[in-house]
Every structure is written in structure tokens, then in C-alpha cells.
Amino acid sequence: MNTEEHRRLRDLLGAYSLDQLSADERTGVRAHLDGCAECRAELAAIAPLAAPLRLIDPDRLELSPEVPPVWLEDSIVAAIKSEPRRIRPTRRWLAAAAAVLLVGGAGTGLGYALAPDPPKIPLEPVQVTAIAAGVQSTADVVPHTWGMEIKLTGSGYEDGKRYHVVVLGADGRVAPAGEFIGTGAKRMLCNLNSSVLRRDARTFEVLDETDRVVLRGQV
Ligand SMILES: [Zn+2]
């Protein structure tokens, strides 16, 4: 394996995945891919992320090598600018954006930005009743294969005091769902996880340090 050729062609994979290479470059990349499992793996990793970029026609964007397009997330621009060795300044920003994916950690923001819509989380609002004075809360539950998640928002939980949450199952089981610290008048959002499946859960309770119930939810 010619290491220098490998490095050079690996740098082109982002542009290759976006079909931004000249015919000669493309032929070179294809020939290299035949013999380089590492580059094949990198290409397989970036191809799905590059797909949304491929829908953009770069010829209609008047991209300048110096000025990042406004739609490119700041984190991606920063990542591209911090990688002058890997990404040539003359490369189109589109190709550079895809190439950032090859830089590993620096591409994290890009993966987020380019990934297709995240799967919708099936939030289910549930009825809650505040028992302690001053507590105001809303709650949504999320069914998981491993149990049920409670997304609790609220205020009026005493500042600095510890609260714990339990889920009561139809079979009478009481399962812990986690703890949080009260934030007083400041609104908080916390995620609580229990091992009771959504279909088996009946109620959840928020209890204070003395095990007094301060909030109850019907699920
Ligand atoms: Zn290679």
C-alpha cells in the first residue's frame, strides 16, 4: 500500500461521495478503493451523511473558497478552518463539509447537521396533580423497550432539596425512576428512567426527603 497515495485519495473521499471530482480524480479514487479496505470503510461511513449535501447543486451556490456559505453550521466552519492540512482551501465548501466527516471528532457537529430528521420521539403528555404547595409541573412519558422514561418539567421544588421519583406498576411493584434536586422558582427539566414498561405503569410519584408525596402523575 502506497501510504502517500492512500492519504491523498482518502482526502478526496468527501468530494467523491458528493460526485465533485474530475473524471481523472474519480478514476484514481475508484482504483484505490479496489485495493484499500480502510478507504472503503471510510466511504461507507460518510456516504449516508453526504447524501443530503448531494441534493444541493454547488454550481448554483456561487461558493467561494474563502467565505463559508451561511447555511453551513458554525461548528462545521470552525472544524474545516482548523483542518488546513486535510482540506485544501481551494476545495468547494460542500466537498470540504463532507471531508470534515473524515476527521473524526471534528465531524461530530456535521453528522448532527446532516443526518436526516431524527426519529420522532413518541412523547405522551400525562396528567399530573401537585400535592405540595407551590409545585407546578408537567410530564410526558416515553415508552422504551427497557422501560418508561418520564420527562418532568417544573418549578416550586424547594431549592437544594433532594427529590426522588418512583413508578408504580399494575402488579403493585414500586420501581425507582431517579432523583433530582429542587431548583426553587427556576424551571427545571429532568429525565427519569424506570424499568417498568409503559403498558405496566399506572402512576408515578415525586417524593421529598421525608418520603412525602409532592406530585402524582397518572400514566
Ligand atoms: Zn486508502
Short mmCIF file of C-alpha atoms and ligand atoms in Angstrom, two decimals:
data_model
loop_
_atom_site.label_atom_id
_atom_site.label_comp_id
_atom_site.label_asym_id
_atom_site.label_seq_id
_atom_site.Cartn_x
_atom_site.Cartn_y
_atom_site.Cartn_z
CA MET A 1 0.00 0.00 0.00
CA ASN A 2 1.35 3.38 -1.05
CA THR A 3 0.81 5.46 2.08
CA GLU A 4 1.09 8.83 0.38
CA GLU A 5 -1.39 7.83 -2.28
CA HIS A 6 -3.69 6.49 0.42
CA ARG A 7 -3.59 9.83 2.27
CA ARG A 8 -4.11 11.83 -0.88
CA LEU A 9 -7.06 9.75 -2.08
CA ARG A 10 -8.60 9.47 1.37
CA ASP A 11 -8.77 13.28 1.38
CA LEU A 12 -10.81 13.08 -1.81
CA LEU A 13 -13.42 10.68 -0.46
CA GLY A 14 -15.68 13.50 0.76
CA ALA A 15 -15.67 15.11 -2.65
CA TYR A 16 -16.01 11.69 -4.26
CA SER A 17 -19.12 10.92 -2.24
CA LEU A 18 -20.59 14.20 -3.50
CA ASP A 19 -19.64 13.49 -7.09
CA GLN A 20 -17.44 16.60 -7.10
CA LEU A 21 -14.31 15.13 -8.65
CA SER A 22 -12.91 15.41 -12.14
CA ALA A 23 -13.06 12.26 -14.26
CA ASP A 24 -9.35 11.62 -13.66
CA GLU A 25 -9.65 12.02 -9.89
CA ARG A 26 -12.69 9.78 -9.85
CA THR A 27 -10.87 7.05 -11.74
CA GLY A 28 -7.98 7.34 -9.30
CA VAL A 29 -10.24 7.05 -6.28
CA ARG A 30 -12.06 4.03 -7.73
CA ALA A 31 -8.83 2.24 -8.47
CA HIS A 32 -7.59 2.94 -4.96
CA LEU A 33 -10.85 1.81 -3.35
CA ASP A 34 -10.48 -1.59 -5.02
CA GLY A 35 -7.33 -2.21 -3.06
CA CYS A 36 -7.89 -0.30 0.17
CA ALA A 37 -10.34 -1.67 2.74
CA GLU A 38 -9.72 1.32 5.03
CA CYS A 39 -10.87 3.81 2.43
CA ARG A 40 -13.85 1.61 1.51
CA ALA A 41 -14.88 1.64 5.17
CA GLU A 42 -14.49 5.43 5.40
CA LEU A 43 -16.53 5.91 2.26
CA ALA A 44 -19.26 3.64 3.61
CA ALA A 45 -19.32 5.70 6.81
CA ILE A 46 -19.63 9.10 5.14
CA ALA A 47 -21.86 8.18 2.19
CA PRO A 48 -25.16 8.32 4.11
CA LEU A 49 -24.19 11.64 5.72
CA ALA A 50 -23.11 13.13 2.43
CA ALA A 51 -26.39 12.21 0.75
CA PRO A 52 -28.29 15.35 1.86
CA LEU A 53 -25.44 17.54 0.60
CA ARG A 54 -25.54 15.82 -2.76
CA LEU A 55 -29.00 17.24 -3.33
CA ILE A 56 -27.52 20.74 -3.39
CA ASP A 57 -26.25 21.90 -6.74
CA PRO A 58 -22.92 23.64 -5.98
CA ASP A 59 -22.90 25.46 -9.32
CA ARG A 60 -25.92 27.44 -8.21
CA LEU A 61 -24.46 28.46 -4.85
CA GLU A 62 -21.53 30.60 -6.04
CA LEU A 63 -19.39 29.14 -3.30
CA SER A 64 -16.18 30.95 -2.58
CA PRO A 65 -13.21 29.08 -1.12
CA GLU A 66 -12.74 31.92 1.41
CA VAL A 67 -16.29 32.65 2.50
CA PRO A 68 -18.33 29.87 4.06
CA PRO A 69 -21.94 29.66 2.92
CA VAL A 70 -24.34 30.95 5.55
CA TRP A 71 -26.20 27.65 5.83
CA LEU A 72 -23.08 25.82 6.94
CA GLU A 73 -23.21 25.47 10.71
CA ASP A 74 -20.61 27.47 12.66
CA SER A 75 -19.22 24.30 14.20
CA ILE A 76 -18.60 22.84 10.76
CA VAL A 77 -16.93 26.01 9.51
CA ALA A 78 -14.69 26.01 12.59
CA ALA A 79 -13.83 22.37 12.03
CA ILE A 80 -12.98 23.00 8.40
CA LYS A 81 -10.83 26.02 9.23
CA SER A 82 -8.97 24.09 11.90
CA GLU A 83 -8.02 21.37 9.46
CA PRO A 84 -5.96 23.13 6.79
CA ARG A 85 -3.75 20.13 6.26
CA ARG A 86 -6.56 17.77 5.43
CA ILE A 87 -8.73 20.14 3.49
CA ARG A 88 -7.35 22.30 0.73
CA PRO A 89 -8.58 25.91 0.70
CA THR A 90 -9.47 25.62 -2.97
CA ARG A 91 -11.92 22.79 -2.33
CA ARG A 92 -15.50 23.76 -2.57
CA TRP A 93 -17.15 24.14 0.82
CA LEU A 94 -19.59 21.38 0.03
CA ALA A 95 -16.80 18.92 -0.50
CA ALA A 96 -14.95 20.31 2.49
CA ALA A 97 -18.00 19.80 4.64
CA ALA A 98 -18.16 16.15 3.64
CA ALA A 99 -14.41 15.81 4.12
CA VAL A 100 -14.72 17.01 7.70
CA LEU A 101 -16.54 13.77 8.33
CA LEU A 102 -13.25 12.03 7.77
CA VAL A 103 -11.55 13.98 10.53
CA GLY A 104 -13.33 12.01 13.22
CA GLY A 105 -14.22 14.02 16.30
CA ALA A 106 -14.27 17.30 14.47
CA GLY A 107 -17.08 15.99 12.32
CA THR A 108 -19.46 15.31 15.15
CA GLY A 109 -21.37 18.52 14.61
CA LEU A 110 -21.60 17.83 10.93
CA GLY A 111 -23.05 14.39 11.44
CA TYR A 112 -25.73 16.03 13.51
CA ALA A 113 -26.33 18.77 10.99
CA LEU A 114 -26.54 16.45 8.01
CA ALA A 115 -28.34 13.49 9.45
CA PRO A 116 -31.86 13.12 8.19
CA ASP A 117 -34.60 14.17 10.62
CA PRO A 118 -34.08 12.32 13.89
CA PRO A 119 -36.78 9.77 14.57
CA LYS A 120 -39.72 11.42 16.29
CA ILE A 121 -39.82 10.62 19.98
CA PRO A 122 -43.32 9.48 20.87
CA LEU A 123 -43.92 11.90 23.75
CA GLU A 124 -47.14 11.25 25.60
CA PRO A 125 -48.36 14.02 27.92
CA VAL A 126 -49.77 12.71 31.17
CA GLN A 127 -51.98 14.20 33.85
CA VAL A 128 -50.18 15.35 36.99
CA THR A 129 -51.53 16.55 40.32
CA ALA A 130 -49.41 18.74 42.58
CA ILE A 131 -49.84 17.89 46.23
CA ALA A 132 -47.26 20.18 47.81
CA ALA A 133 -47.99 23.90 47.73
CA GLY A 134 -46.08 25.85 45.11
CA VAL A 135 -45.14 22.87 42.93
CA GLN A 136 -46.02 23.30 39.28
CA SER A 137 -45.19 20.52 36.87
CA THR A 138 -45.92 18.96 33.54
CA ALA A 139 -44.85 15.50 32.48
CA ASP A 140 -44.55 13.46 29.32
CA VAL A 141 -43.71 9.79 29.20
CA VAL A 142 -41.76 7.94 26.54
CA PRO A 143 -42.19 4.19 26.07
CA HIS A 144 -38.92 2.31 25.62
CA THR A 145 -38.13 -1.36 25.14
CA TRP A 146 -36.32 -1.26 28.51
CA GLY A 147 -38.96 0.59 30.48
CA MET A 148 -40.55 4.01 30.65
CA GLU A 149 -38.95 7.43 30.64
CA ILE A 150 -40.58 10.42 32.35
CA LYS A 151 -39.72 13.89 31.12
CA LEU A 152 -40.61 16.10 34.03
CA THR A 153 -40.64 19.89 33.90
CA GLY A 154 -41.47 22.02 36.82
CA SER A 155 -40.79 24.70 39.37
CA GLY A 156 -41.53 25.13 43.02
CA TYR A 157 -39.47 22.18 44.17
CA GLU A 158 -37.54 23.50 47.16
CA ASP A 159 -34.16 24.86 46.16
CA GLY A 160 -31.34 22.46 47.03
CA LYS A 161 -33.64 19.76 48.41
CA ARG A 162 -33.43 16.21 47.07
CA TYR A 163 -36.45 14.57 45.46
CA HIS A 164 -36.87 11.02 44.24
CA VAL A 165 -39.32 9.56 41.78
CA VAL A 166 -40.95 6.13 41.72
CA VAL A 167 -43.15 4.39 39.18
CA LEU A 168 -45.96 2.15 40.43
CA GLY A 169 -46.80 -0.78 38.23
CA ALA A 170 -50.14 -2.53 37.74
CA ASP A 171 -48.75 -5.53 39.65
CA GLY A 172 -48.06 -3.34 42.69
CA ARG A 173 -44.35 -3.08 42.01
CA VAL A 174 -42.71 0.20 43.05
CA ALA A 175 -39.69 0.94 40.86
CA PRO A 176 -37.21 3.78 41.35
CA ALA A 177 -37.01 6.24 38.48
CA GLY A 178 -34.23 8.52 39.71
CA GLU A 179 -33.61 11.63 41.72
CA PHE A 180 -33.25 15.36 41.22
CA ILE A 181 -32.50 18.47 43.23
CA GLY A 182 -35.11 21.16 43.53
CA THR A 183 -34.41 24.45 41.75
CA GLY A 184 -36.90 26.67 43.55
CA ALA A 185 -38.64 29.17 41.30
CA LYS A 186 -36.31 28.33 38.41
CA ARG A 187 -37.88 25.97 35.91
CA MET A 188 -36.16 22.62 35.51
CA LEU A 189 -36.42 19.75 33.07
CA CYS A 190 -35.24 16.32 34.05
CA ASN A 191 -35.43 12.88 32.50
CA LEU A 192 -36.26 10.00 34.80
CA ASN A 193 -35.95 6.36 33.80
CA SER A 194 -37.68 3.36 35.29
CA SER A 195 -37.68 -0.33 34.49
CA VAL A 196 -41.50 -0.50 34.43
CA LEU A 197 -42.78 -0.87 30.87
CA ARG A 198 -45.21 1.79 29.69
CA ARG A 199 -48.06 -0.71 29.41
CA ASP A 200 -47.49 -1.88 33.00
CA ALA A 201 -47.16 1.58 34.55
CA ARG A 202 -50.11 3.14 36.38
CA THR A 203 -48.83 6.12 38.32
CA PHE A 204 -45.61 7.85 39.24
CA GLU A 205 -44.85 9.84 42.33
CA VAL A 206 -42.34 12.52 43.24
CA LEU A 207 -41.36 12.30 46.91
CA ASP A 208 -39.36 14.68 49.06
CA GLU A 209 -36.58 13.81 51.50
CA THR A 210 -39.13 12.75 54.11
CA ASP A 211 -40.91 10.45 51.62
CA ARG A 212 -43.86 12.76 51.43
CA VAL A 213 -45.56 12.67 48.02
CA VAL A 214 -45.37 16.13 46.43
CA LEU A 215 -46.61 15.25 42.94
CA ARG A 216 -48.52 12.36 41.43
CA GLY A 217 -48.91 11.50 37.74
CA GLN A 218 -51.47 9.21 36.10
CA VAL A 219 -49.90 7.35 33.19
ZN ZN B 1 -6.80 4.11 1.22
#
